[in-house]
Amino acid sequence: MANHGSHLPSNPTPSNIMAQIPKLQDPDPDLRYMALDDLTHMLENGHPGFLQNDLVTAGRAVDGILAVLGDQNGEVQNLAIKCLGPLATKVSYTDVLPVLLNKISKVGGKDTIDSSIPSTALRNIVTTLPRPVPGTAPSQMTKDSYMALSRVLIPILVGYVVMPNPKRMDAKPTVSLLKIQKNHAIDPESVDLLIEVVRCFGPMLQESELRAMQKTCTELIESNQVSFVVKKKAVTAISVLAVFFSSEHLSLFTSDIIENLRDSHLVPAKRRLLISIIGSIARTIPLKFGPHLQVMAPFVLSPLSQEKLDESFDEAAESGSMNQQIEEVREASLLTLESLLAFCPEDMRPFTKQCIAAGLRFLTYDPNVVDDMSDDDMDDDDNEDGFADDEDFEEEELSDDDEMSWKIRRCAVKVLHTIISTRAGVDLMENGILYLRVAPELVKRFREKEENVRLEILSATSLLIQKTGQQSLPTTSQPGDDSYTQNSTQYSRKRRREPSDASMLDAHDGSASSPELAPSSPPHTGPRADLDKLKSTIVPAAAKLIKESSLPTKQAAMTMLRELIAVQRGGLMEHLSEVINPVIDTLNASNSSAVGSTKMGVASSATGGTLRVEALDLLSTLGATHSTKPMQAFVGKIVPAITAAVTDSYFKVSIAGLRAAEQFIKILTPPSCTDADSGNEKQLVGLYDVIFDCISSVETDAEVRQQAIHALGVLLARTSGIQGTKFLPSEKRSSALDLIRDRLKNETTRISAVRAIKLIASAATDPGDFSAGWVGEVALELGAQLRKADRALRGSSLMALKCLCLNPAVSKVLDSQIVKDLTDLLAPLLTVNDLQLLGPALRILASLAPVSPENVMTDDMIKVLCHILRSSQQALLGSALDAYLVLVQVIGEQSAGSKLMHSLLQEVGVNGDPGTVGKAIGTLAISGGPSVGVTVDDFVTELHTAQDSQRKCLALSVLGEIGSRLGSSSPLSPDLFVKYFTSKFDQVRLAAAIALGNAGAGNVKGYLPVVLSSMNDTENLQYICLYSIKEIVQHSRSNPQDVVPFSNEIWDKVMAASSAEEHKAVGAECLGRLAILDSKTCLPLLQQHLTDSSPSTRGMVIQALRFTLAESSKSFDETLRPIFIGMLTTMLIDQDLANRRLALSTLNSAMHNKSELIIPHLSQLLPLVIDESKKRPELIREVQMGPFKHKVDDGLDVRKSAYETLYSFLDTVFTRMNISSTFERILDGIEDESDIRTFSHLMLTKLVDLEPEETQRHLDPLADRFRTVLSRKLKENAVKQEVEKAQEAQRSVLKMSNKLHLAFPVASSSSVTMNTHQNWRTYLEWIQKEYKDDLKAVSEDRI
């Protein structure tokens, strides 16, 4: 039977179909099955129209398949249902399909195995028919399919002809699948059929059809003859229908619901369903339905009021038990309330107080307890057995009231969880409502007897703590802080690049030996202060849970405590014993093979292994955020538990154990602990032994070994120097170094070994820490790794080698042969094609040059250094240039620069960038002195005699660098440079200005007055002098006091010289650099000129302010702080479009560099950014271009800057942003210009990770925007640029669609029972059909 299909024709004909029909009546069910299978394959593979015109064959096929639709054999029956799908697509949609639908509806009888067969078969047909695509015109086949459904199937569903045709007398259907009749049970599959019709053909359904189906579903809900399963499906069907309701229809429908809810005789069962409808529609169409909540939300909240609760208790007192139907209404109300808060947060904002009250009211709901868990009970410290009565509650039989009440409590917690998730922004968090009202009640309920509810409570509390951490202002870490950074937002501070100096060679990474982090004190006000006040209640309650509860609760409590410690950066000093002791007991008692609780059918993900991982992570967090002294008392208990965890068979436990070991190594070693007699040596040796064995064992998992190598690196780094031998014996240190050296040669562990070596080399303080042989062998092995293809390995190896060579304690043991070999290994990295590796490689060579200058400065190396300058026609900038100059300086100081100088002059000269080459030559000339063979006078002579403008530029650059380095002792006068301000060559004039400024930075008092006096001359000289001033103020950071006396004069001269438009950019930079040097004088002047009447002046001032933002000194920040927000606000409301664009760019820069000044005032600034991101019709004008008219959007550049700023905000302050407003801007941006669409997609990509729930809720409106972009049609005369833009837009949308599809696979499910994301699923089906090849290319990253 496996090969029975091989005889089937590849292109079946009607005769082939006819041949199979008689076989369907064969007595043998196997033969019937085989015939049906052959028929199915032929219908699937046949030409789309091969039965369209053969009505006889089509009719016979219909009758034959319908005959077996009621077959007694289940497999035959199922295959017949499957066969109907391809049959429906091959027959005539106008003649045969209506007949087929009508006949299927009548299949059934007493002999039918399954009464749901007709509905199932019809649903299978509906899913295979061609369906409409929103936004595109339906094809003729789609129209014919819809007409068949409209004529036959919809009347069959609702029981009457909805759209009578005057030209064709449609008979009333003899069968009604959803009409309520006596002795006729409505099948749930029939409701699924209605849902499928709406899902597939919703865009084409007429208003009357939607109303008819909605009416039918409403009747099902209101009927007493219908099962509850059908009613639930009818609720889902209404939510599916609501997607296609017009605004008028939706308003009428909501009015009907409201009228029903107002009925004083409304029974609880119907109220429950009506409330469920509200929640279901809110999940389906939140944007359309949100405005109706102002009227509907009170009806959801009404069953949750205190008044209704009191009435229920009074009734229960009389009857002896709670009314279960009322209980179900409460559960439905809470579930709906959760949906409303999650999907329509902005519309529910007016009801926040009532929602919180409802959640808190039913958080403690238990009709069997009169006064459940009073405050006094919770605060009774004498009750040591607080969980004694609940230890075995899982084994107790639950009463009906218990069965319902715990569900209500769980729903109440979810409501509070949703409020925390969606509203823990500036409002509810900052005004203290969450901590004053919600948090204390959650903590009291830690003793909840039902575990499912208890886990939800712990989850909500953990979320509140997380949100508190996200809301906290960033703090600037002090150098050497060994901060605990897990689960906390990091803020980087950019610093200006300092001039190159050979002293920079002494800098090395000291992270492994950094001092411990002192716990930060919480602020006096704000969310962290509120959390600190509640801490004394949270910690004992959580500790008791860890001690006495079930495994899932223990894990949840530990997770919550870890979040608390991370947010508060410690703070458990008074509670260490009550936390650490139960955690250690848990670690010792847990077994990795233990399983989680599955009470009430809710399987927990907690296992013995995951519990131990969480316990170890909690210990790591405690160690990282608390000082050594209080933790010392527990080391004797903690270290044995950690060593046991490291040897655990479950690799995740071992890795967590090693992470914890690292933290406690830092606690037990200097500088955290300097007392070697406190018993720390014994504990350290124990950790050493288990880590060493873990690395050495051949049975160790690869990931565990890599983590162990890092832990060993931390241990060796923290025990370096003479004092380190008191903590770790020298013989063990030697063995560990040899082990790491061996691991460096192993392919699977080499990158981990490289990183460990970097830690060790960075922290080394004594040459005796390493043997010369070890250093040489490791250095050469690291050098050999630089030739590997793995970029991560090369980068890590280079940084480790840099730490080795730059640390004087290590480099002293290097000999000349090692220097020679390392120079050869580093040579291939000396190329401008990879500047990230070039800088560190040059730094390493600079550190090797003093050891053996002749082996570093070889002929080949000189050629390489010259090639770097010669091949870099653009100026070499940043850290790479600094490193190059440091190397040149060291070579000169070693009197080994004569050959290099000759090569720079002869082989490079004017072939490279004059500014860069001049810096190198000037640096070498000063550092090498007479040994390089040239003098200052030689370059002065070259400047005067050279006829080539390039040579003059080079000479000027060299002399400028010489003047800068010699400072006041320089023999060069300002007039030497000023005389070339009038050169006929533009590049010479500019080079002279830059050289004058560079030299003037070394001698401000001698040069700056000359520059300022020169600005009194012509406009051209003013422009040239601006460059000189810029260089002076930019490079005078080391002696700003020399510039400050000239601040007012500089300000006046620059403002006067910048009146011309082409001078403004340079003038703005001058003012910004000057403000950094003299902030007290210049910042108020900047503020004053922001209100200048000239838009051009205001624009220049805005640019100047942006140049100041990279400055990170405290004195500058203190001067800027009081006026900064006012300046930004003034800039953002400027009347000039260009100035507002500059203001947005400045705000963007401020967020990156000075976020601590921005975040407290974000509520004031963010609305201004949001307003600028909106398209303004008044800024769109029509321009005549020849015979064509073209629209120009003057606000486009401002919108781009606004979107760029919003994107930057997501990186730093997304928790303080209104996510609903952000999504609104994203939705509009997708339909905007290509650059704005790109920013919208980037923002959306971030929000997939930052706010996955909110992103998933917006899938339906996103589908509409994506469809709009993909459906745009170009004009026939579109130019190439327009075509390319359209193609790029299509690729971008498809990429984003694919990302969202992969991120939310559940939302993309085609299950008809899911009443959310219908629009998204329809959109996905469309692009998967219309853009199949493009989507495949996207998934393979080919476009």
mmCIF file of N, CA and C in Angstrom, residues 992-1078:
data_model
loop_
_atom_site.group_PDB
_atom_site.id
_atom_site.type_symbol
_atom_site.label_atom_id
_atom_site.label_comp_id
_atom_site.label_asym_id
_atom_site.label_seq_id
_atom_site.Cartn_x
_atom_site.Cartn_y
_atom_site.Cartn_z
ATOM 1 N N ALA A 992 48.473 76.503 8.203
ATOM 2 C CA ALA A 992 49.141 77.491 9.048
ATOM 3 C C ALA A 992 48.295 77.816 10.262
ATOM 4 N N ALA A 993 46.980 77.932 10.065
ATOM 5 C CA ALA A 993 46.088 78.231 11.192
ATOM 6 C C ALA A 993 46.096 77.102 12.211
ATOM 7 N N ILE A 994 46.012 75.883 11.729
ATOM 8 C CA ILE A 994 46.002 74.731 12.642
ATOM 9 C C ILE A 994 47.343 74.610 13.354
ATOM 10 N N ALA A 995 48.437 74.829 12.622
ATOM 11 C CA ALA A 995 49.762 74.746 13.236
ATOM 12 C C ALA A 995 49.947 75.834 14.286
ATOM 13 N N LEU A 996 49.462 77.040 13.990
ATOM 14 C CA LEU A 996 49.549 78.123 14.956
ATOM 15 C C LEU A 996 48.777 77.775 16.227
ATOM 16 N N GLY A 997 47.574 77.227 16.063
ATOM 17 C CA GLY A 997 46.789 76.840 17.228
ATOM 18 C C GLY A 997 47.434 75.719 18.011
ATOM 19 N N ASN A 998 48.009 74.752 17.304
ATOM 20 C CA ASN A 998 48.666 73.631 17.971
ATOM 21 C C ASN A 998 49.864 74.121 18.776
ATOM 22 N N ALA A 999 50.673 74.984 18.171
ATOM 23 C CA ALA A 999 51.815 75.543 18.892
ATOM 24 C C ALA A 999 51.344 76.450 20.022
ATOM 25 N N GLY A 1000 50.267 77.179 19.785
ATOM 26 C CA GLY A 1000 49.751 78.081 20.802
ATOM 27 C C GLY A 1000 49.217 77.360 22.016
ATOM 28 N N ALA A 1001 48.763 76.120 21.863
ATOM 29 C CA ALA A 1001 48.277 75.357 23.011
ATOM 30 C C ALA A 1001 49.385 75.102 24.017
ATOM 31 N N GLY A 1002 50.630 75.089 23.537
ATOM 32 C CA GLY A 1002 51.756 74.904 24.445
ATOM 33 C C GLY A 1002 52.252 76.201 25.054
ATOM 34 N N ASN A 1003 51.872 77.310 24.472
ATOM 35 C CA ASN A 1003 52.309 78.617 24.967
ATOM 36 C C ASN A 1003 51.178 79.616 24.740
ATOM 37 N N VAL A 1004 50.134 79.491 25.545
ATOM 38 C CA VAL A 1004 48.926 80.291 25.335
ATOM 39 C C VAL A 1004 49.217 81.780 25.470
ATOM 40 N N LYS A 1005 49.969 82.165 26.480
ATOM 41 C CA LYS A 1005 50.215 83.578 26.728
ATOM 42 C C LYS A 1005 51.002 84.238 25.595
ATOM 43 N N GLY A 1006 51.853 83.471 24.936
ATOM 44 C CA GLY A 1006 52.646 84.037 23.868
ATOM 45 C C GLY A 1006 51.944 84.065 22.529
ATOM 46 N N TYR A 1007 51.000 83.149 22.316
ATOM 47 C CA TYR A 1007 50.387 83.003 20.996
ATOM 48 C C TYR A 1007 48.972 83.579 20.909
ATOM 49 N N LEU A 1008 48.153 83.370 21.960
ATOM 50 C CA LEU A 1008 46.738 83.726 21.872
ATOM 51 C C LEU A 1008 46.516 85.221 21.605
ATOM 52 N N PRO A 1009 47.256 86.132 22.246
ATOM 53 C CA PRO A 1009 47.050 87.555 21.911
ATOM 54 C C PRO A 1009 47.310 87.867 20.438
ATOM 55 N N VAL A 1010 48.275 87.191 19.842
ATOM 56 C CA VAL A 1010 48.567 87.404 18.428
ATOM 57 C C VAL A 1010 47.397 86.950 17.568
ATOM 58 N N VAL A 1011 46.828 85.802 17.915
ATOM 59 C CA VAL A 1011 45.687 85.285 17.149
ATOM 60 C C VAL A 1011 44.504 86.236 17.257
ATOM 61 N N LEU A 1012 44.242 86.712 18.471
ATOM 62 C CA LEU A 1012 43.099 87.606 18.672
ATOM 63 C C LEU A 1012 43.283 88.933 17.952
ATOM 64 N N SER A 1013 44.493 89.429 17.942
ATOM 65 C CA SER A 1013 44.737 90.688 17.224
ATOM 66 C C SER A 1013 44.596 90.506 15.721
ATOM 67 N N SER A 1014 44.931 89.321 15.224
ATOM 68 C CA SER A 1014 44.800 89.067 13.791
ATOM 69 C C SER A 1014 43.345 89.034 13.351
ATOM 70 N N MET A 1015 42.429 88.799 14.282
ATOM 71 C CA MET A 1015 41.011 88.711 13.927
ATOM 72 C C MET A 1015 40.401 90.079 13.647
ATOM 73 N N ASN A 1016 41.175 91.141 13.848
ATOM 74 C CA ASN A 1016 40.673 92.479 13.536
ATOM 75 C C ASN A 1016 40.786 92.806 12.053
ATOM 76 N N ASP A 1017 41.446 91.934 11.321
ATOM 77 C CA ASP A 1017 41.685 92.201 9.904
ATOM 78 C C ASP A 1017 40.501 91.744 9.068
ATOM 79 N N THR A 1018 40.762 91.301 7.865
ATOM 80 C CA THR A 1018 39.699 90.975 6.913
ATOM 81 C C THR A 1018 38.894 89.766 7.359
ATOM 82 N N GLU A 1019 37.759 89.590 6.672
ATOM 83 C CA GLU A 1019 36.879 88.460 7.004
ATOM 84 C C GLU A 1019 37.561 87.128 6.781
ATOM 85 N N ASN A 1020 38.371 87.036 5.726
ATOM 86 C CA ASN A 1020 39.068 85.780 5.452
ATOM 87 C C ASN A 1020 40.023 85.434 6.586
ATOM 88 N N LEU A 1021 40.729 86.436 7.116
ATOM 89 C CA LEU A 1021 41.637 86.174 8.227
ATOM 90 C C LEU A 1021 40.852 85.779 9.483
ATOM 91 N N GLN A 1022 39.680 86.339 9.651
ATOM 92 C CA GLN A 1022 38.857 85.946 10.797
ATOM 93 C C GLN A 1022 38.512 84.470 10.742
ATOM 94 N N TYR A 1023 38.159 84.004 9.554
ATOM 95 C CA TYR A 1023 37.814 82.579 9.401
ATOM 96 C C TYR A 1023 39.013 81.694 9.703
ATOM 97 N N ILE A 1024 40.209 82.109 9.210
ATOM 98 C CA ILE A 1024 41.417 81.327 9.449
ATOM 99 C C ILE A 1024 41.738 81.312 10.941
ATOM 100 N N CYS A 1025 41.592 82.473 11.580
ATOM 101 C CA CYS A 1025 41.912 82.559 13.002
ATOM 102 C C CYS A 1025 40.973 81.719 13.863
ATOM 103 N N LEU A 1026 39.758 81.496 13.386
ATOM 104 C CA LEU A 1026 38.842 80.635 14.136
ATOM 105 C C LEU A 1026 39.421 79.231 14.311
ATOM 106 N N TYR A 1027 40.094 78.730 13.271
ATOM 107 C CA TYR A 1027 40.717 77.408 13.375
ATOM 108 C C TYR A 1027 41.851 77.426 14.386
ATOM 109 N N SER A 1028 42.593 78.521 14.438
ATOM 110 C CA SER A 1028 43.670 78.619 15.416
ATOM 111 C C SER A 1028 43.113 78.624 16.839
ATOM 112 N N ILE A 1029 42.049 79.393 17.047
ATOM 113 C CA ILE A 1029 41.433 79.433 18.377
ATOM 114 C C ILE A 1029 40.878 78.057 18.760
ATOM 115 N N LYS A 1030 40.285 77.404 17.793
ATOM 116 C CA LYS A 1030 39.742 76.069 18.078
ATOM 117 C C LYS A 1030 40.836 75.126 18.550
ATOM 118 N N GLU A 1031 42.001 75.149 17.889
ATOM 119 C CA GLU A 1031 43.098 74.274 18.287
ATOM 120 C C GLU A 1031 43.627 74.647 19.665
ATOM 121 N N ILE A 1032 43.694 75.927 19.939
ATOM 122 C CA ILE A 1032 44.218 76.351 21.240
ATOM 123 C C ILE A 1032 43.309 75.900 22.368
ATOM 124 N N VAL A 1033 42.018 76.175 22.258
ATOM 125 C CA VAL A 1033 41.113 75.811 23.356
ATOM 126 C C VAL A 1033 40.908 74.302 23.431
ATOM 127 N N GLN A 1034 41.075 73.609 22.326
ATOM 128 C CA GLN A 1034 40.895 72.153 22.336
ATOM 129 C C GLN A 1034 42.063 71.445 23.006
ATOM 130 N N HIS A 1035 43.296 71.966 22.820
ATOM 131 C CA HIS A 1035 44.482 71.274 23.326
ATOM 132 C C HIS A 1035 45.059 71.929 24.562
ATOM 133 N N SER A 1036 44.300 72.821 25.200
ATOM 134 C CA SER A 1036 44.794 73.483 26.411
ATOM 135 C C SER A 1036 44.156 72.910 27.659
ATOM 136 N N ARG A 1037 43.709 71.691 27.605
ATOM 137 C CA ARG A 1037 43.032 71.076 28.747
ATOM 138 C C ARG A 1037 43.946 70.976 29.969
ATOM 139 N N SER A 1038 45.265 70.795 29.737
ATOM 140 C CA SER A 1038 46.181 70.618 30.865
ATOM 141 C C SER A 1038 46.472 71.923 31.592
ATOM 142 N N ASN A 1039 46.282 73.063 30.910
ATOM 143 C CA ASN A 1039 46.519 74.359 31.554
ATOM 144 C C ASN A 1039 45.417 75.348 31.202
ATOM 145 N N PRO A 1040 44.175 75.059 31.613
ATOM 146 C CA PRO A 1040 43.058 75.951 31.251
ATOM 147 C C PRO A 1040 43.182 77.333 31.878
ATOM 148 N N GLN A 1041 43.918 77.435 32.981
ATOM 149 C CA GLN A 1041 44.048 78.739 33.632
ATOM 150 C C GLN A 1041 44.729 79.769 32.733
ATOM 151 N N ASP A 1042 45.486 79.314 31.735
ATOM 152 C CA ASP A 1042 46.114 80.252 30.803
ATOM 153 C C ASP A 1042 45.102 80.856 29.840
ATOM 154 N N VAL A 1043 44.005 80.123 29.573
ATOM 155 C CA VAL A 1043 43.003 80.580 28.605
ATOM 156 C C VAL A 1043 41.933 81.432 29.273
ATOM 157 N N VAL A 1044 41.615 81.135 30.529
ATOM 158 C CA VAL A 1044 40.494 81.795 31.208
ATOM 159 C C VAL A 1044 40.589 83.320 31.180
ATOM 160 N N PRO A 1045 41.765 83.934 31.382
ATOM 161 C CA PRO A 1045 41.803 85.410 31.336
ATOM 162 C C PRO A 1045 41.371 86.006 29.999
ATOM 163 N N PHE A 1046 41.418 85.204 28.951
ATOM 164 C CA PHE A 1046 41.054 85.702 27.628
ATOM 165 C C PHE A 1046 39.620 85.321 27.232
ATOM 166 N N SER A 1047 38.856 84.720 28.141
ATOM 167 C CA SER A 1047 37.556 84.141 27.783
ATOM 168 C C SER A 1047 36.623 85.176 27.157
ATOM 169 N N ASN A 1048 36.465 86.322 27.806
ATOM 170 C CA ASN A 1048 35.528 87.320 27.280
ATOM 171 C C ASN A 1048 35.955 87.840 25.919
ATOM 172 N N GLU A 1049 37.243 88.060 25.756
ATOM 173 C CA GLU A 1049 37.734 88.557 24.466
ATOM 174 C C GLU A 1049 37.532 87.514 23.377
ATOM 175 N N ILE A 1050 37.846 86.245 23.723
ATOM 176 C CA ILE A 1050 37.636 85.163 22.742
ATOM 177 C C ILE A 1050 36.165 85.096 22.353
ATOM 178 N N TRP A 1051 35.291 85.174 23.364
ATOM 179 C CA TRP A 1051 33.852 85.084 23.090
ATOM 180 C C TRP A 1051 33.420 86.172 22.109
ATOM 181 N N ASP A 1052 33.829 87.401 22.386
ATOM 182 C CA ASP A 1052 33.417 88.518 21.530
ATOM 183 C C ASP A 1052 33.970 88.377 20.120
ATOM 184 N N LYS A 1053 35.218 87.974 20.020
ATOM 185 C CA LYS A 1053 35.842 87.852 18.696
ATOM 186 C C LYS A 1053 35.179 86.731 17.896
ATOM 187 N N VAL A 1054 34.917 85.621 18.536
ATOM 188 C CA VAL A 1054 34.313 84.485 17.833
ATOM 189 C C VAL A 1054 32.892 84.822 17.401
ATOM 190 N N MET A 1055 32.127 85.448 18.283
ATOM 191 C CA MET A 1055 30.765 85.828 17.910
ATOM 192 C C MET A 1055 30.755 86.779 16.727
ATOM 193 N N ALA A 1056 31.698 87.711 16.721
ATOM 194 C CA ALA A 1056 31.764 88.664 15.608
ATOM 195 C C ALA A 1056 32.199 87.985 14.318
ATOM 196 N N ALA A 1057 33.159 87.064 14.437
ATOM 197 C CA ALA A 1057 33.671 86.403 13.240
ATOM 198 C C ALA A 1057 32.695 85.382 12.684
ATOM 199 N N SER A 1058 31.746 84.935 13.495
ATOM 200 C CA SER A 1058 30.832 83.871 13.067
ATOM 201 C C SER A 1058 29.528 84.402 12.501
ATOM 202 N N SER A 1059 29.491 85.679 12.198
ATOM 203 C CA SER A 1059 28.258 86.216 11.630
ATOM 204 C C SER A 1059 27.985 85.659 10.246
ATOM 205 N N ALA A 1060 29.042 85.346 9.520
ATOM 206 C CA ALA A 1060 28.864 84.725 8.202
ATOM 207 C C ALA A 1060 28.439 83.269 8.373
ATOM 208 N N GLU A 1061 27.542 82.793 7.513
ATOM 209 C CA GLU A 1061 26.976 81.445 7.642
ATOM 210 C C GLU A 1061 28.046 80.362 7.579
ATOM 211 N N GLU A 1062 29.057 80.551 6.692
ATOM 212 C CA GLU A 1062 30.055 79.499 6.519
ATOM 213 C C GLU A 1062 31.017 79.415 7.704
ATOM 214 N N HIS A 1063 30.991 80.411 8.607
ATOM 215 C CA HIS A 1063 31.885 80.396 9.756
ATOM 216 C C HIS A 1063 31.242 79.776 10.994
ATOM 217 N N LYS A 1064 29.954 79.527 10.952
ATOM 218 C CA LYS A 1064 29.219 79.174 12.167
ATOM 219 C C LYS A 1064 29.636 77.827 12.751
ATOM 220 N N ALA A 1065 29.917 76.838 11.913
ATOM 221 C CA ALA A 1065 30.271 75.520 12.440
ATOM 222 C C ALA A 1065 31.557 75.587 13.256
ATOM 223 N N VAL A 1066 32.585 76.270 12.696
ATOM 224 C CA VAL A 1066 33.846 76.399 13.419
ATOM 225 C C VAL A 1066 33.661 77.286 14.643
ATOM 226 N N GLY A 1067 32.890 78.363 14.493
ATOM 227 C CA GLY A 1067 32.640 79.239 15.625
ATOM 228 C C GLY A 1067 31.929 78.532 16.761
ATOM 229 N N ALA A 1068 30.971 77.683 16.429
ATOM 230 C CA ALA A 1068 30.245 76.928 17.462
ATOM 231 C C ALA A 1068 31.180 76.006 18.223
ATOM 232 N N GLU A 1069 32.094 75.352 17.513
ATOM 233 C CA GLU A 1069 33.038 74.468 18.194
ATOM 234 C C GLU A 1069 33.964 75.270 19.102
ATOM 235 N N CYS A 1070 34.396 76.442 18.645
ATOM 236 C CA CYS A 1070 35.245 77.292 19.485
ATOM 237 C C CYS A 1070 34.526 77.659 20.781
ATOM 238 N N LEU A 1071 33.285 78.093 20.663
ATOM 239 C CA LEU A 1071 32.523 78.483 21.852
ATOM 240 C C LEU A 1071 32.295 77.293 22.779
ATOM 241 N N GLY A 1072 32.007 76.130 22.195
ATOM 242 C CA GLY A 1072 31.794 74.944 23.017
ATOM 243 C C GLY A 1072 33.051 74.540 23.761
ATOM 244 N N ARG A 1073 34.202 74.533 23.063
ATOM 245 C CA ARG A 1073 35.469 74.187 23.720
ATOM 246 C C ARG A 1073 35.823 75.216 24.791
ATOM 247 N N LEU A 1074 35.550 76.467 24.516
ATOM 248 C CA LEU A 1074 35.830 77.513 25.494
ATOM 249 C C LEU A 1074 34.947 77.350 26.727
ATOM 250 N N ALA A 1075 33.690 76.972 26.527
ATOM 251 C CA ALA A 1075 32.786 76.771 27.662
ATOM 252 C C ALA A 1075 33.266 75.645 28.569
ATOM 253 N N ILE A 1076 33.929 74.657 28.010
ATOM 254 C CA ILE A 1076 34.474 73.572 28.823
ATOM 255 C C ILE A 1076 35.590 74.103 29.726
ATOM 256 N N LEU A 1077 36.432 74.993 29.171
ATOM 257 C CA LEU A 1077 37.559 75.525 29.943
ATOM 258 C C LEU A 1077 37.109 76.551 30.980
ATOM 259 N N ASP A 1078 36.113 77.356 30.645
ATOM 260 C CA ASP A 1078 35.646 78.415 31.551
ATOM 261 C C ASP A 1078 34.121 78.366 31.607
#
